[in-house]
XYZ file of C-alpha atoms in Angstrom:
663
model
C -8.998 14.587 -40.946
C -9.000 13.196 -44.460
C -5.982 10.951 -45.008
C -5.091 10.901 -41.308
C -4.097 7.505 -39.867
C -6.409 5.733 -37.398
C -3.636 5.976 -34.771
C -3.454 9.743 -35.248
C -7.233 10.055 -34.991
C -7.192 8.014 -31.798
C -4.518 10.266 -30.303
C -6.468 13.396 -31.233
C -9.627 11.975 -29.668
C -7.719 10.964 -26.549
C -6.106 14.357 -26.060
C -9.477 15.999 -26.608
C -10.957 13.759 -23.895
C -8.121 14.571 -21.505
C -8.664 18.287 -22.156
C -12.339 17.853 -21.281
C -11.414 16.200 -17.985
C -9.096 19.113 -17.240
C -11.736 21.743 -17.990
C -13.370 21.484 -14.559
C -16.672 20.035 -13.376
C -19.062 19.336 -16.290
C -22.089 21.386 -15.258
C -23.718 22.718 -18.435
C -25.153 20.380 -19.379
C -24.927 17.907 -16.521
C -23.751 14.463 -17.595
C -26.409 11.745 -17.424
C -26.665 9.862 -14.146
C -25.734 6.296 -15.094
C -25.437 5.142 -11.476
C -23.344 2.112 -10.628
C -21.917 -0.037 -13.403
C -23.237 -3.566 -12.661
C -20.403 -5.225 -14.616
C -17.620 -4.293 -12.169
C -17.036 -4.945 -8.433
C -18.226 -2.352 -5.940
C -17.311 -1.331 -2.428
C -19.343 -2.676 0.448
C -22.158 -0.541 1.806
C -20.945 1.648 4.660
C -22.863 2.145 7.911
C -22.257 5.617 9.381
C -25.308 5.410 11.729
C -26.149 9.080 11.205
C -28.486 11.172 13.274
C -30.910 13.229 11.130
C -28.752 16.312 11.714
C -25.584 14.494 10.616
C -27.309 13.156 7.502
C -28.407 16.673 6.640
C -24.854 17.965 7.130
C -23.390 15.274 4.861
C -25.771 16.288 2.075
C -25.011 19.978 2.567
C -21.284 19.266 2.416
C -21.602 17.440 -0.910
C -23.647 20.207 -2.518
C -20.897 22.771 -1.758
C -19.115 21.668 -4.929
C -21.986 22.847 -7.157
C -23.782 26.134 -7.906
C -27.192 26.645 -6.241
C -29.150 26.295 -9.511
C -28.161 22.577 -9.596
C -28.945 21.764 -5.978
C -32.553 20.736 -6.570
C -31.449 18.189 -9.173
C -28.438 16.832 -7.323
C -29.746 16.851 -3.742
C -32.228 14.030 -4.305
C -29.782 11.670 -6.011
C -27.000 12.439 -3.499
C -29.404 11.737 -0.636
C -30.321 8.429 -2.262
C -26.623 7.483 -2.605
C -26.033 8.359 1.032
C -28.869 6.164 2.281
C -28.270 3.318 -0.169
C -24.454 3.110 -0.008
C -23.513 5.019 3.154
C -21.518 7.611 1.191
C -21.994 10.185 -1.580
C -19.709 9.093 -4.431
C -21.406 11.298 -7.069
C -21.709 8.522 -9.662
C -23.172 10.986 -12.184
C -19.716 12.556 -12.504
C -17.747 9.339 -13.030
C -15.818 10.043 -16.285
C -16.521 7.922 -19.342
C -12.871 8.113 -20.456
C -11.004 4.882 -19.705
C -8.782 5.444 -16.681
C -5.188 4.396 -17.295
C -1.644 5.757 -17.148
C -1.497 7.531 -20.510
C 1.931 8.648 -21.769
C 2.972 11.825 -19.998
C 3.056 14.016 -23.128
C -0.669 13.509 -23.691
C -1.735 15.368 -20.538
C -2.581 19.043 -21.171
C -0.373 20.597 -18.487
C 1.998 23.550 -18.113
C 4.562 21.448 -16.222
C 5.569 17.824 -16.484
C 5.537 17.603 -12.710
C 1.778 18.163 -12.765
C 1.374 15.735 -15.670
C 3.228 13.043 -13.715
C 0.782 13.428 -10.828
C -2.145 13.097 -13.258
C -0.599 9.934 -14.693
C -0.179 8.393 -11.244
C -3.753 9.277 -10.198
C -5.212 7.735 -13.348
C -3.137 4.603 -12.806
C -4.567 4.294 -9.292
C -8.078 4.398 -10.803
C -7.385 2.089 -13.760
C -9.960 -0.768 -13.585
C -7.086 -3.217 -14.123
C -5.443 -1.795 -10.991
C -8.216 -0.435 -8.760
C -10.284 -2.718 -6.558
C -13.492 -0.634 -6.758
C -12.880 2.001 -9.449
C -16.304 3.679 -9.345
C -15.948 4.232 -5.593
C -12.402 5.580 -6.139
C -10.943 2.701 -4.079
C -7.535 1.464 -5.191
C -7.049 -1.428 -2.752
C -7.721 -2.705 0.753
C -11.502 -2.361 0.522
C -11.430 1.316 1.508
C -8.166 2.817 0.235
C -9.522 5.972 -1.391
C -7.866 8.149 -4.024
C -10.575 10.758 -3.505
C -13.792 10.867 -1.525
C -16.017 11.707 -4.503
C -15.851 12.393 -8.238
C -16.206 16.173 -7.909
C -12.809 16.184 -6.229
C -11.310 14.264 -9.151
C -12.486 16.866 -11.699
C -11.268 19.796 -9.608
C -7.854 18.231 -9.011
C -7.308 17.645 -12.725
C -8.334 21.212 -13.506
C -5.894 22.580 -10.943
C -3.066 20.349 -12.166
C -3.638 21.376 -15.787
C -3.200 25.068 -14.924
C -0.456 24.715 -12.301
C 2.926 26.397 -12.779
C 6.273 25.641 -11.130
C 5.490 28.403 -8.624
C 2.314 26.864 -7.229
C 1.482 23.981 -4.895
C -1.787 22.044 -4.846
C -2.949 21.439 -1.266
C -5.060 18.323 -0.623
C -7.177 17.938 2.549
C -8.294 14.285 2.738
C -9.339 14.107 -0.912
C -10.537 17.735 -1.031
C -8.457 20.119 -3.192
C -8.111 23.193 -1.005
C -6.581 25.014 -3.960
C -3.399 26.209 -5.654
C -1.143 28.343 -3.477
C 1.970 30.358 -4.399
C 5.254 28.608 -3.580
C 8.851 28.243 -4.723
C 10.026 26.183 -7.702
C 11.914 24.046 -5.166
C 8.691 23.329 -3.232
C 6.549 20.218 -3.720
C 3.938 20.642 -6.437
C 1.395 18.781 -4.269
C 1.074 18.262 -0.514
C -1.410 15.612 0.612
C -2.813 14.792 4.028
C -5.380 12.080 4.669
C -7.269 11.357 7.860
C -5.453 13.866 10.057
C -8.055 13.612 12.799
C -7.354 14.828 16.341
C -6.200 11.696 18.256
C -9.062 11.522 20.754
C -11.518 11.345 17.841
C -9.590 8.916 15.642
C -11.821 5.922 16.339
C -13.262 3.638 13.680
C -16.802 4.656 14.631
C -15.955 8.337 14.191
C -14.260 7.562 10.890
C -17.417 6.056 9.388
C -19.294 9.254 10.141
C -16.529 11.602 9.020
C -16.034 9.760 5.736
C -19.771 9.748 5.049
C -19.802 13.505 5.736
C -17.087 13.955 3.116
C -14.682 15.627 5.548
C -11.957 12.986 5.851
C -10.906 9.784 4.139
C -8.742 6.701 4.488
C -5.966 6.786 1.917
C -4.444 3.445 2.955
C -0.765 3.903 2.074
C -0.250 4.368 -1.660
C -3.885 4.874 -2.697
C -4.331 8.381 -1.319
C -0.752 9.347 -2.177
C -1.159 8.390 -5.866
C 1.764 5.925 -5.772
C 0.194 2.481 -6.168
C 1.689 0.389 -8.982
C -0.681 -2.569 -8.963
C -0.106 -5.931 -7.300
C 3.552 -6.130 -8.329
C 4.615 -4.365 -5.125
C 3.114 -6.896 -2.775
C 4.260 -9.812 -4.960
C 7.808 -8.627 -4.460
C 7.424 -7.989 -0.722
C 5.790 -11.358 -0.167
C 8.473 -13.124 -2.178
C 11.197 -11.570 -0.017
C 9.279 -12.407 3.153
C 8.889 -16.052 2.134
C 12.557 -16.371 1.118
C 13.770 -14.858 4.376
C 11.273 -16.911 6.382
C 12.843 -20.006 4.841
C 16.285 -18.830 5.923
C 15.109 -18.128 9.464
C 12.820 -21.088 10.130
C 14.182 -23.740 7.768
C 17.811 -22.728 7.468
C 17.664 -22.348 3.681
C 16.479 -19.986 0.965
C 15.863 -22.992 -1.285
C 12.119 -23.539 -0.886
C 11.605 -26.353 -3.358
C 9.400 -28.997 -1.747
C 8.058 -26.519 0.828
C 4.397 -25.544 1.169
C 3.275 -21.976 1.862
C -0.344 -21.894 3.105
C -2.227 -18.639 3.511
C -5.575 -17.009 2.703
C -6.900 -14.149 0.628
C -6.777 -13.245 -3.078
C -8.505 -9.870 -3.101
C -6.763 -6.494 -3.137
C -3.203 -6.677 -1.822
C -3.381 -10.350 -0.854
C -4.057 -11.328 -4.459
C -0.301 -11.333 -4.984
C 0.450 -14.243 -2.679
C 0.138 -17.066 -5.221
C 2.522 -15.460 -7.702
C 4.991 -14.642 -4.920
C 5.051 -18.277 -3.799
C 5.790 -19.479 -7.325
C 8.648 -17.008 -7.829
C 10.084 -17.938 -4.418
C 10.077 -21.565 -5.556
C 7.593 -23.131 -3.151
C 4.081 -24.533 -3.519
C 1.425 -21.924 -2.692
C -2.003 -22.877 -1.340
C -4.393 -19.966 -0.843
C -7.916 -20.115 0.586
C -10.445 -17.520 -0.590
C -14.113 -17.031 0.332
C -15.106 -14.609 -2.436
C -15.581 -16.115 -5.893
C -14.994 -12.811 -7.736
C -11.302 -12.267 -6.849
C -10.715 -16.011 -7.159
C -11.823 -15.951 -10.807
C -10.073 -12.639 -11.463
C -6.680 -13.946 -10.305
C -7.146 -17.136 -12.330
C -8.031 -15.181 -15.476
C -4.974 -12.963 -14.921
C -2.789 -16.059 -14.775
C -1.838 -15.486 -11.158
C -3.449 -18.762 -10.099
C -2.613 -22.032 -11.821
C -5.622 -23.968 -10.598
C -8.865 -23.541 -8.639
C -10.570 -26.266 -6.638
C -13.173 -26.532 -3.904
C -12.240 -30.184 -3.289
C -9.780 -30.519 -0.403
C -8.746 -34.057 -1.371
C -7.937 -32.931 -4.895
C -5.963 -29.994 -3.500
C -3.826 -32.306 -1.375
C -3.225 -34.616 -4.346
C -2.019 -31.669 -6.425
C 0.338 -30.574 -3.632
C 1.803 -34.056 -3.375
C 2.312 -34.167 -7.106
C 3.947 -30.726 -7.107
C 6.514 -31.593 -4.476
C 6.943 -35.239 -5.556
C 5.689 -36.788 -2.342
C 8.123 -34.730 -0.230
C 5.323 -33.224 1.883
C 5.483 -32.236 5.512
C 3.443 -34.585 7.662
C 1.271 -31.808 9.088
C 0.344 -30.129 5.815
C -2.916 -32.033 5.341
C -4.134 -31.092 8.807
C -3.162 -27.481 8.214
C -5.056 -27.335 4.953
C -8.180 -28.704 6.586
C -8.059 -25.974 9.186
C -7.408 -23.273 6.634
C -10.368 -24.319 4.531
C -12.621 -24.479 7.563
C -11.486 -21.272 9.253
C -11.496 -18.354 6.888
C -9.962 -15.937 9.364
C -10.768 -12.707 11.091
C -12.734 -10.915 8.382
C -15.475 -13.281 7.284
C -16.940 -15.439 10.043
C -16.964 -19.174 9.441
C -20.584 -19.433 10.585
C -21.940 -17.600 7.494
C -21.684 -17.922 3.742
C -19.954 -15.030 1.993
C -23.121 -13.251 0.831
C -24.806 -13.743 4.185
C -21.805 -12.178 5.887
C -21.899 -9.127 3.603
C -25.598 -8.662 4.303
C -25.169 -8.970 8.066
C -22.249 -6.541 7.982
C -24.685 -3.936 6.717
C -27.854 -4.803 8.643
C -26.402 -5.774 12.034
C -22.723 -4.800 12.346
C -22.577 -5.652 16.066
C -23.796 -9.205 15.432
C -21.302 -9.477 12.572
C -18.483 -8.380 14.900
C -19.515 -10.985 17.466
C -19.412 -13.778 14.874
C -16.035 -12.578 13.587
C -14.595 -12.715 17.086
C -15.955 -16.233 17.594
C -14.294 -17.258 14.318
C -11.018 -15.642 15.374
C -10.967 -17.632 18.593
C -11.564 -20.865 16.656
C -8.839 -20.064 14.145
C -6.283 -19.259 16.850
C -7.114 -22.535 18.601
C -6.311 -24.345 15.336
C -3.088 -22.385 14.875
C -1.986 -23.157 18.446
C -2.556 -26.876 17.925
C -0.658 -26.961 14.640
C 2.195 -24.829 15.949
C 2.625 -27.239 18.846
C 3.064 -29.934 16.178
C 5.830 -28.006 14.400
C 4.173 -25.575 11.982
C 5.784 -22.144 11.574
C 3.202 -19.356 11.796
C 3.553 -15.591 11.504
C 1.193 -12.644 11.232
C 1.707 -11.128 7.794
C 0.864 -7.589 8.641
C -2.915 -7.149 8.784
C -3.064 -6.964 12.598
C -4.563 -10.451 12.798
C -2.993 -11.130 16.200
C -4.096 -7.758 17.567
C -7.708 -8.396 16.558
C -7.461 -11.975 17.850
C -6.298 -10.642 21.216
C -9.219 -8.182 21.295
C -11.516 -11.129 20.592
C -10.164 -13.022 23.603
C -8.121 -15.591 21.678
C -5.109 -17.262 23.284
C -2.294 -15.238 21.722
C -0.747 -13.648 24.817
C 3.030 -13.760 25.232
C 3.902 -14.087 28.902
C 6.194 -11.260 29.918
C 5.950 -9.689 26.454
C 5.681 -6.004 25.664
C 2.700 -4.104 24.290
C 3.461 -5.090 20.690
C 4.385 -8.727 21.359
C 2.196 -11.817 21.052
C 2.653 -15.564 21.298
C 3.624 -15.504 17.632
C 5.819 -12.843 16.016
C 4.770 -10.575 13.216
C 6.753 -10.968 10.025
C 8.507 -7.673 10.817
C 9.660 -8.889 14.220
C 11.183 -12.155 13.009
C 11.716 -11.823 9.265
C 11.781 -8.359 7.679
C 12.528 -6.032 10.606
C 16.285 -6.540 10.530
C 16.208 -6.043 6.756
C 14.469 -2.682 7.266
C 17.183 -1.832 9.786
C 19.840 -2.462 7.144
C 18.083 0.338 5.251
C 16.332 -1.935 2.748
C 12.792 -1.174 1.657
C 10.438 -0.989 -1.342
C 11.886 1.470 -3.871
C 9.749 2.014 -7.008
C 9.802 3.755 -10.333
C 7.279 4.422 -13.120
C 8.246 5.083 -16.755
C 5.920 7.908 -17.781
C 6.314 7.185 -21.496
C 4.262 4.023 -21.065
C 6.836 2.290 -23.256
C 7.890 -1.241 -22.167
C 11.281 -0.576 -23.744
C 11.914 2.150 -21.175
C 11.045 -0.247 -18.370
C 13.413 -2.861 -19.796
C 16.174 -0.261 -19.945
C 15.621 0.825 -16.335
C 15.571 -2.835 -15.249
C 18.968 -3.273 -16.883
C 20.256 -0.114 -15.213
C 19.090 -1.220 -11.753
C 20.568 -4.697 -12.210
C 23.932 -3.293 -13.279
C 23.998 -0.873 -10.339
C 23.247 -3.563 -7.753
C 25.762 -5.973 -9.279
C 28.420 -3.274 -9.190
C 27.763 -2.350 -5.563
C 27.547 -5.983 -4.414
C 31.311 -6.456 -4.446
C 31.819 -3.724 -1.843
C 29.206 -4.581 0.830
C 28.836 -6.989 3.749
C 27.536 -10.514 3.257
C 24.107 -9.679 4.747
C 23.673 -6.739 2.380
C 24.981 -8.779 -0.569
C 22.321 -11.443 0.071
C 19.580 -8.833 -0.179
C 21.049 -7.409 -3.386
C 21.199 -10.940 -4.807
C 17.512 -11.547 -3.961
C 16.529 -8.341 -5.738
C 18.635 -8.992 -8.829
C 16.884 -12.363 -9.007
C 13.562 -10.567 -8.625
C 14.178 -8.176 -11.532
C 14.930 -11.114 -13.829
C 11.833 -13.022 -12.670
C 9.534 -9.975 -12.780
C 9.988 -9.637 -16.524
C 9.345 -13.328 -17.118
C 6.206 -13.337 -14.956
C 4.708 -10.196 -16.549
C 4.405 -8.220 -13.328
C 3.234 -5.004 -14.992
C -0.427 -4.188 -14.354
C -1.281 -0.610 -15.293
C 1.724 1.689 -15.521
C 5.142 0.540 -16.738
C 6.518 0.248 -13.227
C 9.043 -1.708 -11.229
C 9.743 -2.263 -7.553
C 12.751 -3.671 -5.746
C 14.078 -3.589 -2.200
C 17.255 -1.555 -1.820
C 19.216 0.237 0.843
C 20.196 3.906 0.837
C 23.258 3.512 -1.376
C 21.393 1.397 -3.916
C 18.385 3.717 -4.138
C 20.488 6.820 -4.701
C 22.733 5.071 -7.242
C 19.776 3.666 -9.229
C 17.960 7.023 -9.258
C 21.058 8.909 -10.452
C 21.781 6.291 -13.126
C 18.192 6.467 -14.441
C 18.337 10.277 -14.435
C 21.528 10.161 -16.526
C 19.880 7.700 -18.928
C 16.997 10.151 -19.433
C 19.470 12.978 -20.079
C 21.253 10.878 -22.708
C 18.020 9.712 -24.366
C 18.412 6.035 -23.433
C 15.114 6.419 -21.535
C 12.643 8.419 -23.609
C 10.628 10.302 -20.963
C 10.712 11.268 -17.278
C 10.580 8.585 -14.606
C 8.695 8.945 -11.321
C 10.432 7.422 -8.311
C 8.586 6.635 -5.106
C 8.299 3.837 -2.563
C 5.738 1.939 -0.618
C 5.105 3.610 2.726
C 5.803 0.152 4.174
C 9.465 1.005 4.585
C 12.314 1.639 6.969
C 11.238 5.221 7.749
C 7.884 5.906 6.075
C 5.601 4.381 8.680
C 5.041 4.288 12.430
C 2.878 1.204 12.951
C 3.335 -0.569 16.315
C 1.843 -3.856 15.131
C 3.674 -3.970 11.800
C 6.489 -1.705 10.540
C 7.725 -0.665 14.004
C 6.685 -3.795 15.888
C 10.357 -4.621 16.490
C 11.002 -1.284 18.215
C 11.248 -2.259 21.899
C 12.219 0.958 23.703
C 8.575 1.938 24.277
C 8.401 4.327 21.312
C 6.586 1.973 18.927
C 3.384 4.001 19.485
C 5.070 7.335 18.685
C 4.750 8.824 15.190
C 7.646 11.295 15.041
C 9.479 9.273 12.384
C 6.670 9.252 9.805
C 5.873 12.941 10.320
C 9.531 13.961 10.119
C 9.871 11.820 7.001
C 7.004 13.674 5.317
C 8.342 17.104 6.263
C 11.953 16.273 5.431
C 11.097 14.862 2.001
C 9.104 18.028 1.256
C 11.969 20.482 1.721
C 14.628 18.201 0.225
C 13.077 18.109 -3.211
C 10.101 15.724 -3.488
C 7.627 16.541 -6.271
C 4.777 15.594 -3.962
C 4.450 14.324 -0.394
C 1.667 12.635 1.579
C 0.921 11.996 5.253
C -1.829 9.579 6.325
C -3.635 8.328 9.377
C -4.175 4.616 8.857
C -2.894 2.228 6.239
C -2.421 -1.515 6.227
C -3.534 -2.261 9.764
C -6.450 0.111 10.148
C -7.645 3.585 10.952
C -6.136 4.995 14.139
C -3.446 2.277 14.283
C -0.700 3.890 12.169
C 0.743 7.104 10.719
C 2.544 6.858 7.385
C 4.218 9.170 4.902
C 5.101 8.870 1.226
C 6.494 10.823 -1.712
C 6.821 11.042 -5.467
C 9.813 12.579 -7.263
C 10.128 13.218 -11.005
C 13.457 12.423 -12.672
C 13.627 14.419 -15.908
C 17.320 14.133 -16.760
C 18.190 17.540 -15.321
C 21.000 18.265 -12.890
C 18.403 19.677 -10.494
C 16.464 16.379 -10.478
C 19.659 14.470 -9.689
C 20.474 16.780 -6.775
C 16.945 16.450 -5.401
C 17.041 12.655 -5.664
C 20.413 12.406 -3.944
C 19.496 14.715 -1.065
C 15.980 13.406 -0.521
C 16.653 9.679 -0.837
C 19.591 9.828 1.567
C 17.345 11.482 4.160
C 14.373 9.268 3.384
C 16.322 6.168 4.472
C 18.687 7.556 7.124
C 15.790 9.011 9.104
C 14.396 5.543 9.769
C 17.735 3.791 10.264
C 18.768 6.426 12.840
C 15.500 6.016 14.739
C 15.857 2.210 14.749
C 19.462 2.570 15.885
C 18.382 4.716 18.848
C 15.793 2.084 19.802
C 18.578 -0.499 20.153
C 18.595 -2.417 16.847
C 22.106 -3.766 16.179
C 21.713 -3.859 12.379
C 20.612 -0.226 12.353
C 23.526 0.750 14.630
C 26.050 -0.747 12.218
C 24.265 0.663 9.164
C 24.110 4.248 10.388
C 27.755 4.090 11.501
C 28.829 3.107 7.983
C 26.600 5.824 6.508
C 28.198 8.486 8.707
C 31.613 7.346 7.477
C 30.451 7.850 3.874
C 28.632 11.160 4.503
C 30.691 13.584 6.574
C 27.769 15.996 7.041
C 25.657 13.278 8.694
C 25.871 13.159 12.496
C 23.490 10.912 14.414
C 23.001 10.603 18.173
C 24.169 7.068 18.981
C 22.873 5.086 21.985
C 25.246 3.911 24.665
C 24.797 0.239 25.601
C 23.055 -0.620 28.863
C 23.892 -4.340 29.063
C 23.843 -4.931 32.816
C 20.318 -5.798 33.953
C 21.729 -6.260 37.468
C 22.487 -2.536 37.665
C 18.869 -1.738 36.843
C 17.581 -4.329 39.314
C 19.806 -3.070 42.148
C 18.866 0.560 41.484
C 15.158 -0.186 41.478
C 15.324 -2.420 44.555
C 16.953 0.372 46.554
C 13.947 2.597 46.043
C 11.118 2.487 48.608
């Protein structure tokens, strides 16, 4: 390498390292067992409560990945991991190569579709992105990319050898293998947590995960589509803006205070979202680690443990124009940390009790939930606006015996609405949801170009849509401008915005044309959050405003997954769980590679139209007026689309008379 530049040497070393990762499990010699890295955060210890036979089975299952001559060496350390951490992560096989979204051309693959999947997986495990990278957790405390590191090595080996006539099949983190398929088929099909319903309890999950036979992929962790905290910043910003319009009659939030809790994982985005929305954000957090992390990242302007100082800073920020109940609210927020960490214990004590006596921990959490709801009820009576922001807080509060019942309400209704029921549900029913793209070159210039493309597309469409749709386009154009200023990129060069069906298709086709013409230098992966109009059946969040009794049915998410697969997605995923907990939701997601080809454009057009219309049609059938109007307009634009429309049943008296006549 004499005379070769340092940059060239670095690239050669990098590609050599990526080739090593793609070579399969490193078995001869075995890598040294470095154990857990003490300098990074780690997942909480799990408590599967195994019988001796179950413990033995978990160990046997882990050893299946290795030849018998290594079992004596690996069995002891795997058994120690199982007893110490409640799961076999196989720390010995954690790669030393820095995980990040490397430019797509650096992955040693036979097809760029496989390379794009590699890029997305490595982004999910990037320490700047992942919550617990050594435990393969992207976010949410337990959102796994894989169950163990052996699976990671096997997946990368399969992807490096894959052709356009093979599909990688993933069973809850386990690569079942490469199977022959058509070039039009998905290159990867993922399922996570597909447990038979009668056995889909949280207790069963702990055992099944510890056995290595299923896993919780959250939403975009186990589908390889997470783009860092930017996604939830954007969603929270839109929620806050639309909450202002609903509760305060204005999207101008200057002088308004947004009080919430949590800075770890997904909730770490709340402070930045408040600032972009224009209000003052006050966030309580019990764990010092994420608090410092968000401050170092610049997502928090100031940290204080002094309530009086906090109130002074709020008053200064809004120039004395503070709501009279804010001080009381802040006192309650600081005293009641919510439904995850009980107020009776310090943070470290709570973590210890969670492991040593989970039943006692649950009891204390439920006591804390009841206290917090009592505070919320008192403040709401005084004029505070409260909503559940999607983590099933009200559901768990109800299970704890808190006073959240709505008299005469349905199974998904509580005294307070979820943010979907009162704020974002009608926006979903207009077809809007979290559309994303990732520039696989890793070049910020490509992201800037795609931002400009998306902005131009939305501005062009805005003149031809209804006022309600135009408002949402305007919010998202504002977002794109602010996202660049606020340095939203963490990990891959990615962007998110909310768009309806027409906007998504138009943006995807415009980006594909830009790739074909060389304005964007490399392929772009499009995807979305599963938290969308059609991706998720979740009765206490995404489908909580479905009132025809079908909120607990999962046909929409399953049909979404299947339909995306045969309409051109590069990969598809279907999960049990995500956002509100194991057994509470079914969700589906996809990834699609735009490479500038005519075929990619056709796939994007066909798949994205279905991906949105599926959910709008279902919401229309359930009785949502916005969805009814939206799907009618879509049928006018697409002559091949024909949807079964509901007939109105407005006369309650007819129902009452009919039922009264029966014995």
